[in-house]
mmCIF file of C-alpha atoms and ligand atoms in Angstrom:
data_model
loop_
_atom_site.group_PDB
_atom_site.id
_atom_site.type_symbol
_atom_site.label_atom_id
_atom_site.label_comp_id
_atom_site.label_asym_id
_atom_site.label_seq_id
_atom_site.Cartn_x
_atom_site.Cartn_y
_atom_site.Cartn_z
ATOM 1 C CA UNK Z 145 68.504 18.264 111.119
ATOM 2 C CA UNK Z 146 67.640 15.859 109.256
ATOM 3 C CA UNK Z 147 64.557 14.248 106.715
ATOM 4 C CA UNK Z 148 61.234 16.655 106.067
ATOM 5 C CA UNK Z 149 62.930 19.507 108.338
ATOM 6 C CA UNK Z 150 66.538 19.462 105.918
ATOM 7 C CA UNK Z 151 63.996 19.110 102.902
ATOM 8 C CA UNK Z 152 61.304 21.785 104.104
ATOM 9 C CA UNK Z 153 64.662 24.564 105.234
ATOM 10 C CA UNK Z 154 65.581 23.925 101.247
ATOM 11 C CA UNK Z 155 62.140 24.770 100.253
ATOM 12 C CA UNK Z 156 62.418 27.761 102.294
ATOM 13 C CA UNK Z 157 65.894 28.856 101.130
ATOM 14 C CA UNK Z 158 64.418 28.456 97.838
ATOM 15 C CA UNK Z 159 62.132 31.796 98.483
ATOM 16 C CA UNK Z 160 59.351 31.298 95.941
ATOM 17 C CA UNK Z 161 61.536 29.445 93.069
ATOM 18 C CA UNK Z 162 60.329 25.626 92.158
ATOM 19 C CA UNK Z 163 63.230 23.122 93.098
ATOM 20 C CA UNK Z 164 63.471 19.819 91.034
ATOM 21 C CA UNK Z 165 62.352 16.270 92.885
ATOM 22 C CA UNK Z 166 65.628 15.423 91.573
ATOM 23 C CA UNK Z 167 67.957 17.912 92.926
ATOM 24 C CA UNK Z 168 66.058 17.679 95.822
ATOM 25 C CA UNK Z 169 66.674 14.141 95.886
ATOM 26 C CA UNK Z 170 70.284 14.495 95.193
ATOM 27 C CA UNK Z 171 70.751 16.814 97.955
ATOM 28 C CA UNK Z 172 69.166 15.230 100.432
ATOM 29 C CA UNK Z 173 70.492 11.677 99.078
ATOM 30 C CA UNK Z 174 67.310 9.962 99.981
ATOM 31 C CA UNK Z 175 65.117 8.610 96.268
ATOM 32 C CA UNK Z 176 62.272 10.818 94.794
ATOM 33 C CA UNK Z 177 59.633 8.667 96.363
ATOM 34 C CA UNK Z 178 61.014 9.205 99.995
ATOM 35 C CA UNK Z 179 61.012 12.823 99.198
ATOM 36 C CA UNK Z 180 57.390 12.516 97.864
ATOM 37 C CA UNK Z 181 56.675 10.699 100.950
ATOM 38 C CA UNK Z 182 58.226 13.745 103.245
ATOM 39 C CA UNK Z 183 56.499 16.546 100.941
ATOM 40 C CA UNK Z 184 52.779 14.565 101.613
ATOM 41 C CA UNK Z 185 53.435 14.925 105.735
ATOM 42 C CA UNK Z 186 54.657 18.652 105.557
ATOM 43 C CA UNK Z 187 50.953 18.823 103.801
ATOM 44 C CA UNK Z 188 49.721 17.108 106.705
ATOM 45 C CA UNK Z 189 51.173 19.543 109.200
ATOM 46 C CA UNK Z 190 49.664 22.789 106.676
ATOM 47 C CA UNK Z 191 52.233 23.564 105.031
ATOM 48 C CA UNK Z 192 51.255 24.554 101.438
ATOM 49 C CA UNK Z 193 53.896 22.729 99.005
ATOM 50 C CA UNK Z 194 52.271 22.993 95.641
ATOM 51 C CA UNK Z 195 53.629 20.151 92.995
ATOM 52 C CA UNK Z 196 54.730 19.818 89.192
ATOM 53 C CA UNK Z 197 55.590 17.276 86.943
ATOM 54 C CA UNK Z 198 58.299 19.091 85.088
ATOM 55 C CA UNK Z 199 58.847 21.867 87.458
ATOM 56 C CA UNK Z 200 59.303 20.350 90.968
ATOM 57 C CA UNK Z 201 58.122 21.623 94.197
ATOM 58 C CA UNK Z 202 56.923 25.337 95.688
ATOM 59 C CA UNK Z 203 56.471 26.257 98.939
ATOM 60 C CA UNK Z 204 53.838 28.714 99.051
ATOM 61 C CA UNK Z 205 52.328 29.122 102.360
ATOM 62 C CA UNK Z 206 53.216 27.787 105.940
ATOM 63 C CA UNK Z 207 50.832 26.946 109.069
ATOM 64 C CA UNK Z 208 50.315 29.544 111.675
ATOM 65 C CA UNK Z 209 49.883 27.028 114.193
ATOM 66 C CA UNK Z 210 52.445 27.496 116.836
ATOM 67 C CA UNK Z 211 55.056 25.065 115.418
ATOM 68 C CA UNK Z 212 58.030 24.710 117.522
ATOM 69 C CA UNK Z 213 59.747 24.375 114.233
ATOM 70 C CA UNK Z 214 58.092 27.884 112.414
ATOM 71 C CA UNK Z 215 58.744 29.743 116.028
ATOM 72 C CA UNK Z 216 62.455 29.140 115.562
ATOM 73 C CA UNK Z 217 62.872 29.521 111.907
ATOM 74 C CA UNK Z 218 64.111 33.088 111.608
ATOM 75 C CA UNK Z 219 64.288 33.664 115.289
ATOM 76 C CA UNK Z 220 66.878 36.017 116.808
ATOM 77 C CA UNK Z 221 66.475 34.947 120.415
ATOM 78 C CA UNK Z 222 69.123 32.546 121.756
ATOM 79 C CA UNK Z 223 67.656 31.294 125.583
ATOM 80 C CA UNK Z 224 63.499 31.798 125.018
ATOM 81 C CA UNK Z 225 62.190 29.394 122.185
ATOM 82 C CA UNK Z 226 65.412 27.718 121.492
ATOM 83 C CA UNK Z 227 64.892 25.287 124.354
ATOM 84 C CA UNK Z 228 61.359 23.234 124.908
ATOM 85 C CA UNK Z 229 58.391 24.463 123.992
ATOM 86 C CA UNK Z 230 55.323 22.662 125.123
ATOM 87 C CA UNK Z 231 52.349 23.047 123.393
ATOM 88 C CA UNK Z 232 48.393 22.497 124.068
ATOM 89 C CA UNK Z 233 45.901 22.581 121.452
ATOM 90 C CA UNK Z 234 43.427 23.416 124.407
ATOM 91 C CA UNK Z 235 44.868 24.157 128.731
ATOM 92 C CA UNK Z 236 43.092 25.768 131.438
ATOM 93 C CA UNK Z 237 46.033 28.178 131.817
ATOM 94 C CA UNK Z 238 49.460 28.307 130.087
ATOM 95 C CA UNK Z 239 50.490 29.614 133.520
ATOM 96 C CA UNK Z 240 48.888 26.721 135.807
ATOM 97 C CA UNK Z 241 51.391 24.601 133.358
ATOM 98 C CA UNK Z 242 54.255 26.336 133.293
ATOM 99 C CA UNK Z 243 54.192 26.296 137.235
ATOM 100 C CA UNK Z 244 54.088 22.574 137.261
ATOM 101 C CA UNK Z 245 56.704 22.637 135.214
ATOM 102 C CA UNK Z 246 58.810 24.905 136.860
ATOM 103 C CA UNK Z 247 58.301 23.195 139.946
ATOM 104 C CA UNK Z 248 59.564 19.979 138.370
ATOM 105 C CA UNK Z 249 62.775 21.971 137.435
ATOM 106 C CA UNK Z 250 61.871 22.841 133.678
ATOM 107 C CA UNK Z 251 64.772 25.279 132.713
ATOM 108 C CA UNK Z 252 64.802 29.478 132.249
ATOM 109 C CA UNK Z 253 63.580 29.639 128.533
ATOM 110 C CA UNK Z 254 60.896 26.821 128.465
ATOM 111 C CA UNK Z 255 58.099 28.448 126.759
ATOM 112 C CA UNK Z 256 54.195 27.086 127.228
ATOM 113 C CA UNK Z 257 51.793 27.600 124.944
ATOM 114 C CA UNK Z 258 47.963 27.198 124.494
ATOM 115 C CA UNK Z 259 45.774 27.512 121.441
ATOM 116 C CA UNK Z 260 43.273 28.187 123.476
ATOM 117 C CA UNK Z 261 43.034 28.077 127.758
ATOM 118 C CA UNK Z 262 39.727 26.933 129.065
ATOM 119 C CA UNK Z 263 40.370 28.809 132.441
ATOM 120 C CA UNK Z 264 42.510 31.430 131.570
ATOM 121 C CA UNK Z 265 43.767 33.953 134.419
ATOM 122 C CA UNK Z 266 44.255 37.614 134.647
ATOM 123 C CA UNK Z 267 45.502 39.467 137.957
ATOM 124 C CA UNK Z 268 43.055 39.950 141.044
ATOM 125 C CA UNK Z 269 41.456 36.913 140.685
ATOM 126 C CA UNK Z 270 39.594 37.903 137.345
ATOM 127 C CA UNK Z 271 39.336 35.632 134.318
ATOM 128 C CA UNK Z 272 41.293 36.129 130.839
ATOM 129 C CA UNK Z 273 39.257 35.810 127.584
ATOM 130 C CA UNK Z 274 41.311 33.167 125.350
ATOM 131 C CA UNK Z 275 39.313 31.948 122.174
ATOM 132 C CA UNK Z 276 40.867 29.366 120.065
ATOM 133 C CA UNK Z 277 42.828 30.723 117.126
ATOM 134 C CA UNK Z 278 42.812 34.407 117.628
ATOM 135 C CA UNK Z 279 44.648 34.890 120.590
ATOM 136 C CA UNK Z 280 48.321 34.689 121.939
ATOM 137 C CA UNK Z 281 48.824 32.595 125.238
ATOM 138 C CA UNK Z 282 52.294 32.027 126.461
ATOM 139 C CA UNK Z 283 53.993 31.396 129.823
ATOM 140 C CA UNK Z 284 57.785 32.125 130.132
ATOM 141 C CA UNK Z 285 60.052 30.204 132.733
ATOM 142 C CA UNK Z 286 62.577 32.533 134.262
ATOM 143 C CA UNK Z 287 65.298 31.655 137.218
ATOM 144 C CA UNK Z 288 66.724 34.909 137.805
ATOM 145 C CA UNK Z 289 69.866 34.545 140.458
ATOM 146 C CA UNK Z 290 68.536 37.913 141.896
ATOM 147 C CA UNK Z 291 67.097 38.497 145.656
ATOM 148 C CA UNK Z 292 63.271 38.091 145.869
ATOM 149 C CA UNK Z 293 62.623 41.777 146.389
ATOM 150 C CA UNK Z 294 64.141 42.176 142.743
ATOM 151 C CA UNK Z 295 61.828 39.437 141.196
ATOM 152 C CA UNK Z 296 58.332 41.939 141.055
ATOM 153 C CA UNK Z 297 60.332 44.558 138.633
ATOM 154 C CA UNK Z 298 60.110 41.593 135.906
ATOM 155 C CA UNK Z 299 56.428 43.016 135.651
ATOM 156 C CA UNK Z 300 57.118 45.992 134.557
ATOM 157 C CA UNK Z 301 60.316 45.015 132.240
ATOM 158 C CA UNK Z 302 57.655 42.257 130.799
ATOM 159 C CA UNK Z 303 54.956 45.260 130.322
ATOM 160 C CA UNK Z 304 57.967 47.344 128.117
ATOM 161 C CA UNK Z 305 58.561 43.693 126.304
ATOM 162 C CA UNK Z 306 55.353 43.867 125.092
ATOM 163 C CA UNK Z 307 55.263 46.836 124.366
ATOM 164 C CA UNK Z 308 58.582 46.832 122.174
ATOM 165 C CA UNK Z 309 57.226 43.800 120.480
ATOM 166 C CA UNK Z 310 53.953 45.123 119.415
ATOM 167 C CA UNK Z 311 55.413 48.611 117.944
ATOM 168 C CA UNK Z 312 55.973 46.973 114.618
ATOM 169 C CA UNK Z 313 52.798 46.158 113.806
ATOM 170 C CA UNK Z 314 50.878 49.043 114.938
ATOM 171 C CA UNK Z 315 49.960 52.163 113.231
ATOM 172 C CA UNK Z 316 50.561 53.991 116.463
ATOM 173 C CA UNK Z 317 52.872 53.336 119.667
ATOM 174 C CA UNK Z 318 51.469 51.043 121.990
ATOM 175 C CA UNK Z 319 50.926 52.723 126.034
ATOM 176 C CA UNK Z 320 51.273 50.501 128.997
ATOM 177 C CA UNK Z 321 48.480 51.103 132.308
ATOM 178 C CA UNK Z 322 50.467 50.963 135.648
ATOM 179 C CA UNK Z 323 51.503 48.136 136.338
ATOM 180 C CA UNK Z 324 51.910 46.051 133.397
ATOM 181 C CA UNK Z 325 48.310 46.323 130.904
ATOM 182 C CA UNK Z 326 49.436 46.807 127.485
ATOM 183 C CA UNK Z 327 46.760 49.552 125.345
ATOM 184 C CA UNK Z 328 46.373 50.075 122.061
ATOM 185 C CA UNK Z 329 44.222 52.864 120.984
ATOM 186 C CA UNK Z 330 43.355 53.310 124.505
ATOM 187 C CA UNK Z 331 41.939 49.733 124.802
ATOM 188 C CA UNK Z 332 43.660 47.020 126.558
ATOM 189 C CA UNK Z 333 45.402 44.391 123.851
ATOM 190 C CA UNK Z 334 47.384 42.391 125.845
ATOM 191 C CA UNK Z 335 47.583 41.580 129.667
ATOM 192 C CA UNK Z 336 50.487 40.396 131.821
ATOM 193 C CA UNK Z 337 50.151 38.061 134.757
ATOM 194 C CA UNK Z 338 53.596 37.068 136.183
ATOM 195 C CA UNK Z 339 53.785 34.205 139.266
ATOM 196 C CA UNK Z 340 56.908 34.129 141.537
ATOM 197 C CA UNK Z 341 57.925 31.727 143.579
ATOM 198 C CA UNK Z 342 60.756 32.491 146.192
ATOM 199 C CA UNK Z 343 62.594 30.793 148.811
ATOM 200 C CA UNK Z 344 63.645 32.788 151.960
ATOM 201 C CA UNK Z 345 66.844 34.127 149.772
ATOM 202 C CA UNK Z 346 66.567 32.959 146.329
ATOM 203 C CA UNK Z 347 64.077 32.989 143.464
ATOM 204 C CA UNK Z 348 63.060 29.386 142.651
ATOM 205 C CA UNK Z 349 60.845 31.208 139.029
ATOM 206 C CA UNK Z 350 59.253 33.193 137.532
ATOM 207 C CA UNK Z 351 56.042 32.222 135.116
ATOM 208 C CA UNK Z 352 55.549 35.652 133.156
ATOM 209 C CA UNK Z 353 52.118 34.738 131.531
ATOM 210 C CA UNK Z 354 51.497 36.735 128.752
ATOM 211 C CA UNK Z 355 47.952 36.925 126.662
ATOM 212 C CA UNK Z 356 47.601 39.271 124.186
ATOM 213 C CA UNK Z 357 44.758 39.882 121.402
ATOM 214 C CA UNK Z 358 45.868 38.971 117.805
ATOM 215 C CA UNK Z 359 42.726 38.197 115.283
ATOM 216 C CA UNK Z 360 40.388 38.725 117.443
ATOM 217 C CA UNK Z 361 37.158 40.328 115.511
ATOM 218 C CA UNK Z 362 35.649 43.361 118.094
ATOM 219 C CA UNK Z 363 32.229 41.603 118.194
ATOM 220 C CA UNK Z 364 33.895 37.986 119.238
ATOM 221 C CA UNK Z 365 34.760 40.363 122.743
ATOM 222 C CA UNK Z 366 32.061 39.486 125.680
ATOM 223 C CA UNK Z 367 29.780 42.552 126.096
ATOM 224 C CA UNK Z 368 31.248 43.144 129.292
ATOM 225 C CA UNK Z 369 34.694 43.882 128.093
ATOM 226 C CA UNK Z 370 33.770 45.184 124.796
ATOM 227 C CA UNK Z 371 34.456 48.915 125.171
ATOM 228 C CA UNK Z 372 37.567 48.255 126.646
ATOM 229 C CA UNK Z 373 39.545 45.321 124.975
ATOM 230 C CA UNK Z 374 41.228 45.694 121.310
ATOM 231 C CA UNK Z 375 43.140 43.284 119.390
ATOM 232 C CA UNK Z 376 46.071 43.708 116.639
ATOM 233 C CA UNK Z 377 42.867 42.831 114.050
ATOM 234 C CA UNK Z 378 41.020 45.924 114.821
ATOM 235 C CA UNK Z 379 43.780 48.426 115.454
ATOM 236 C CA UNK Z 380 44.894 47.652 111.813
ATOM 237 C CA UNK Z 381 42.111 46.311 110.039
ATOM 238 C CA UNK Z 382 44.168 42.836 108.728
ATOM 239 C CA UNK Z 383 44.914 39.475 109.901
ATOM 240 C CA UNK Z 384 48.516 38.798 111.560
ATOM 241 C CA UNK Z 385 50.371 35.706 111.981
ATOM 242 C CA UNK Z 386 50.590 34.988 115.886
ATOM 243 C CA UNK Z 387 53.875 32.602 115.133
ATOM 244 C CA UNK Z 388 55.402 36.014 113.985
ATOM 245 C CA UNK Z 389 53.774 37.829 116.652
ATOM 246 C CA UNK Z 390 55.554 35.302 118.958
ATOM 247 C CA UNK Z 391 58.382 35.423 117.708
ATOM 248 C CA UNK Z 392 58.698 39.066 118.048
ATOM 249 C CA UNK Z 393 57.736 38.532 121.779
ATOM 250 C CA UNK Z 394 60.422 36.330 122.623
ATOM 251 C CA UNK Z 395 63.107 38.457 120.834
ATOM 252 C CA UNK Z 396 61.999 41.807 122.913
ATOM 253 C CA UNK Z 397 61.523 39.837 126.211
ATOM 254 C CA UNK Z 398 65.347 38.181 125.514
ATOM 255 C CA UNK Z 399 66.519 41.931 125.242
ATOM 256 C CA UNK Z 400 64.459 43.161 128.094
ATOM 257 C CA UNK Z 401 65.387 40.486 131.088
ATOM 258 C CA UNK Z 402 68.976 40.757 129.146
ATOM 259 C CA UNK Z 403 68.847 44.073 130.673
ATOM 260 C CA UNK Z 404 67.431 43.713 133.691
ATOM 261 C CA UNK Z 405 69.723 41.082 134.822
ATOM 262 C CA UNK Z 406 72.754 43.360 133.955
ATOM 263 C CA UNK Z 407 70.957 45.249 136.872
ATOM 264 C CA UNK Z 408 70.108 47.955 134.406
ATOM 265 C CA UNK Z 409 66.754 48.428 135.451
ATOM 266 C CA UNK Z 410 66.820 51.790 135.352
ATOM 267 C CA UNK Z 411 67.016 51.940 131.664
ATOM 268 C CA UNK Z 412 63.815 49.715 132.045
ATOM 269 C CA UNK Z 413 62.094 51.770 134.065
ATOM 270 C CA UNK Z 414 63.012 54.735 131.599
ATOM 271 C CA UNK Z 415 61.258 53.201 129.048
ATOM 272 C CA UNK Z 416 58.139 51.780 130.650
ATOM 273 C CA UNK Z 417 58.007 56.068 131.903
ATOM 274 C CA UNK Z 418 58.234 56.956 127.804
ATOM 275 C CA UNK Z 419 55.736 53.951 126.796
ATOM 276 C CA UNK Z 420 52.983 54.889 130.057
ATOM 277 C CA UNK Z 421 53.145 58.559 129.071
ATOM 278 C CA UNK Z 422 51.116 59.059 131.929
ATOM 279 C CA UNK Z 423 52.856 61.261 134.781
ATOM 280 C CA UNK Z 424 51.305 64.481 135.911
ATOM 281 C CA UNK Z 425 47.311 63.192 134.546
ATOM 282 C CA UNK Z 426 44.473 62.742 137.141
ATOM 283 C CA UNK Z 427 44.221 58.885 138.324
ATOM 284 C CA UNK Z 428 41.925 57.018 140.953
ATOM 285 C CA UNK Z 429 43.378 53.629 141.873
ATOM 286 C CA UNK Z 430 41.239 50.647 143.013
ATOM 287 C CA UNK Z 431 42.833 48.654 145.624
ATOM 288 C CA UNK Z 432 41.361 45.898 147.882
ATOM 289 C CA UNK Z 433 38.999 47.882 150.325
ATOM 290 C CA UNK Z 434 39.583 51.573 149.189
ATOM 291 C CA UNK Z 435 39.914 54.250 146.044
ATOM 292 C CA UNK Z 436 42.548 56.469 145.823
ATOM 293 C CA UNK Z 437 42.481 60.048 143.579
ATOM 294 C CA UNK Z 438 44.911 62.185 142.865
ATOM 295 C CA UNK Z 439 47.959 62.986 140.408
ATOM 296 C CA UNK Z 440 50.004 60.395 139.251
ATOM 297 C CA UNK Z 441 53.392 61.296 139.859
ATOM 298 C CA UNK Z 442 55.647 58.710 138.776
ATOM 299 C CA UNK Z 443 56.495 54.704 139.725
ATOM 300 C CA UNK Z 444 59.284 54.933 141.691
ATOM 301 C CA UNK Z 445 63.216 52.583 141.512
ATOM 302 C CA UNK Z 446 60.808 49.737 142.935
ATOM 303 C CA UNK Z 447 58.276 49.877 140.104
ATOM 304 C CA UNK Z 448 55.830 51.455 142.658
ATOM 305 C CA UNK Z 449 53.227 53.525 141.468
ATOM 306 C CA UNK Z 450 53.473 57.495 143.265
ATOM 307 C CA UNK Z 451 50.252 59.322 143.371
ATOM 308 C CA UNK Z 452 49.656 62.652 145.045
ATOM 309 C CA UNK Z 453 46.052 62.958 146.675
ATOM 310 C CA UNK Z 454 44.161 66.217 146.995
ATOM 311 C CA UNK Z 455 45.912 66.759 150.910
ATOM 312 C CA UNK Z 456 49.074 66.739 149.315
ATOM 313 C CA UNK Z 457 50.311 63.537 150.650
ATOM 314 C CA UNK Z 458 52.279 61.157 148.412
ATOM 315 C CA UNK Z 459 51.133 57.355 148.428
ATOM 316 C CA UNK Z 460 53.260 54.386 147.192
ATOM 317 C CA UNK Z 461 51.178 52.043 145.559
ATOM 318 C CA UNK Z 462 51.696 48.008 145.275
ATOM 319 C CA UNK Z 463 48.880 47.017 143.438
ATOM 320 C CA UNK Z 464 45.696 48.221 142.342
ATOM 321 C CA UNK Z 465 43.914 48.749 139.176
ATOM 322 C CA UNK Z 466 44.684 52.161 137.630
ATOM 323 C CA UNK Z 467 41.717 54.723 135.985
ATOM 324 C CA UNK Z 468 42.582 57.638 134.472
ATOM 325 C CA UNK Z 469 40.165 60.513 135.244
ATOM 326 C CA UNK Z 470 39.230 64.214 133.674
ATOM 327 C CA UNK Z 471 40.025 66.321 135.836
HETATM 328 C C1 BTN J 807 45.546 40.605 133.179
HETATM 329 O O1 BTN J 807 45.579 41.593 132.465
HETATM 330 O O2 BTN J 807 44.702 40.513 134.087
HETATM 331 C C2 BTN J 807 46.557 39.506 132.970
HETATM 332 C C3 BTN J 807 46.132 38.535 131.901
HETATM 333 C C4 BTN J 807 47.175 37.453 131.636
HETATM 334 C C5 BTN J 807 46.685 36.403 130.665
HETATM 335 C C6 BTN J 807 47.752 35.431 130.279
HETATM 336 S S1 BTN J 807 47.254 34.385 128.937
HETATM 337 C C7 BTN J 807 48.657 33.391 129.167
HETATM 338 C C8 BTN J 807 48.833 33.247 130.657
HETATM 339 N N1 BTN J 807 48.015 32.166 131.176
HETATM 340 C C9 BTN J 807 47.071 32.616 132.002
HETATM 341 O O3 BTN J 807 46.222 31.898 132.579
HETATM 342 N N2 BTN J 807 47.163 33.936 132.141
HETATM 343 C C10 BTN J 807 48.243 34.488 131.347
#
């Protein structure tokens, strides 16, 4: 460390008090005007520094702009966010990225980030809604040394990531939707899409994309998903700060893979059952060319979804879009 970070980590040790240009000076053994000079480009990146002839400097306010510098400052993770962390102000998709990346051999814990994706992604082909400055949009690179059949359970241990990350800002505990939708009052905040690549005995990655709804006002939702989506804005009626948002995100999905690697899935799989809340209610499930009713039972050690139709037969489920019905 060294220059504007060293002098802006002593404005933040500082925690509200002024700090003389001299002591500053003297600590960072550089002259007052070079410290002047570093103060007026911390201004430039939005960070509030407010000035005083006698007094010094204050740091009173810092951007919420995806920084790779504000990310890490506090952050408890040690793999995801420590390494690179690429940032565009505008992408198609953080995912699309993050594959070429991975592909190039960009390392587990590379993080991609968007402030806003011009051709955002969901799963089954459908389209994610990702305005600039209200919304979360980050891609994860993962190399798990497990066998391909174990990569699709990092869907559901993302899902309970999500989850676990949001339950600190929420008035209420967040559910997840079979697989991996993340709902908050009983509208979908956040959505997971994760993209594996394998070779015939190995995974090469994993891109878990995640998008999830920060400041995003209920009207700025397209009519079409209206009724359905929610963000952290309108569950709690105030603004939050998506680099703390983040950073909560990277320090449950540490603890989550952490687990799953340890081949504790299980536990995982425990959790996502307590944060779905769902087993015994009436379901239908949309897959490609048919509709299934009946009661969901449970996902089973796979993280396959068990539903019991109105014969009595028990289906496993790989993928579908889940509804939950009155019975
Ligand atoms: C879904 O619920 O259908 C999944 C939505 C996933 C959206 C995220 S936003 C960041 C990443 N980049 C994408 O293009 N998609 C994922």
């Amino acid at each position: 460390m060294g220059g504007k970070d060293e002098l802006l980590e002593r404005l933040r040790k500082a925690e509200g008090r002024w700090i003389s240009g001299e002591s500053l000076s003297a600590k960072l053994a550089v002259s007052r005007t070079a410290v002047w000079k570093q103060i007026c480009k911390l201004r430039e990146e939005g960070y509030e520094i407010q000035s005083s002839p006698r007094k010094g400097y204050i740091l009173r306010g810092v951007p919420d702009r995806l920084l790779p510098r504000e990310i890490r400052s506090g952050l408890q993770a040690k793999v995801f966010g420590r390494g690179k962390i690429i940032h565009f102000s505008e992408a198609d998709s953080t995912n699309s990225r993050a594959k070429e990346l991975a592909v190039r051999g960009a390392p587990e814990g590379t993080i991609v980030l968007a402030g806003k994706q011009t051709g955002g992604r969901g799963r089954r082909g459908r389209s994610w809604f990702s305005p600039e400055g209200t919304g979360l949009y980050v891609s994860l690179i993962l190399r798990p040394p497990v066998a391909p059949s174990e990569a699709p359970k990092i869907t559901l241990m993302t899902a309970v990531a999500v989850c676990d990350a949001l339950v600190p800002f929420l008035p209420s505990s967040p559910r997840v939707k079979w697989p991996n939708d993340v709902l908050a009052g009983g509208k979908k905040i956040a959505g997971i899409l994760t993209e594996i690549s394998t070779e015939p005995d190995a995974v090469d990655y994993v891109v878990a994309g995640i998008g999830l709804n920060v400041n995003t006002p209920a009207g700025q939702f397209p009519k079409e998903i209206r009724d359905r989506a929610t963000s952290l804005l309108v569950e709690t009626g105030k603004t939050h700060s998506i680099t703390v948002i983040l950073r909560s995100l990277l320090e449950s999905f540490e603890r989550n893979y952490g687990l799953f690697l340890e081949g504790k899935f299980p536990l995982l799989l425990e959790r996502w059952r307590t944060c779905a809340g769902i087993m015994g209610q009436y379901g239908r499930v949309d897959q490609v060319g048919r509709v299934l009713a009946g009661e969901i039972r449970d996902v089973d050690e796979d993280g396959f979804l068990l539903i019991l139709d109105e014969k009595g037969r028990l289906h496993r489920i790989v993928s579908g879009d889940v509804h939950y019905l009155q019975r």
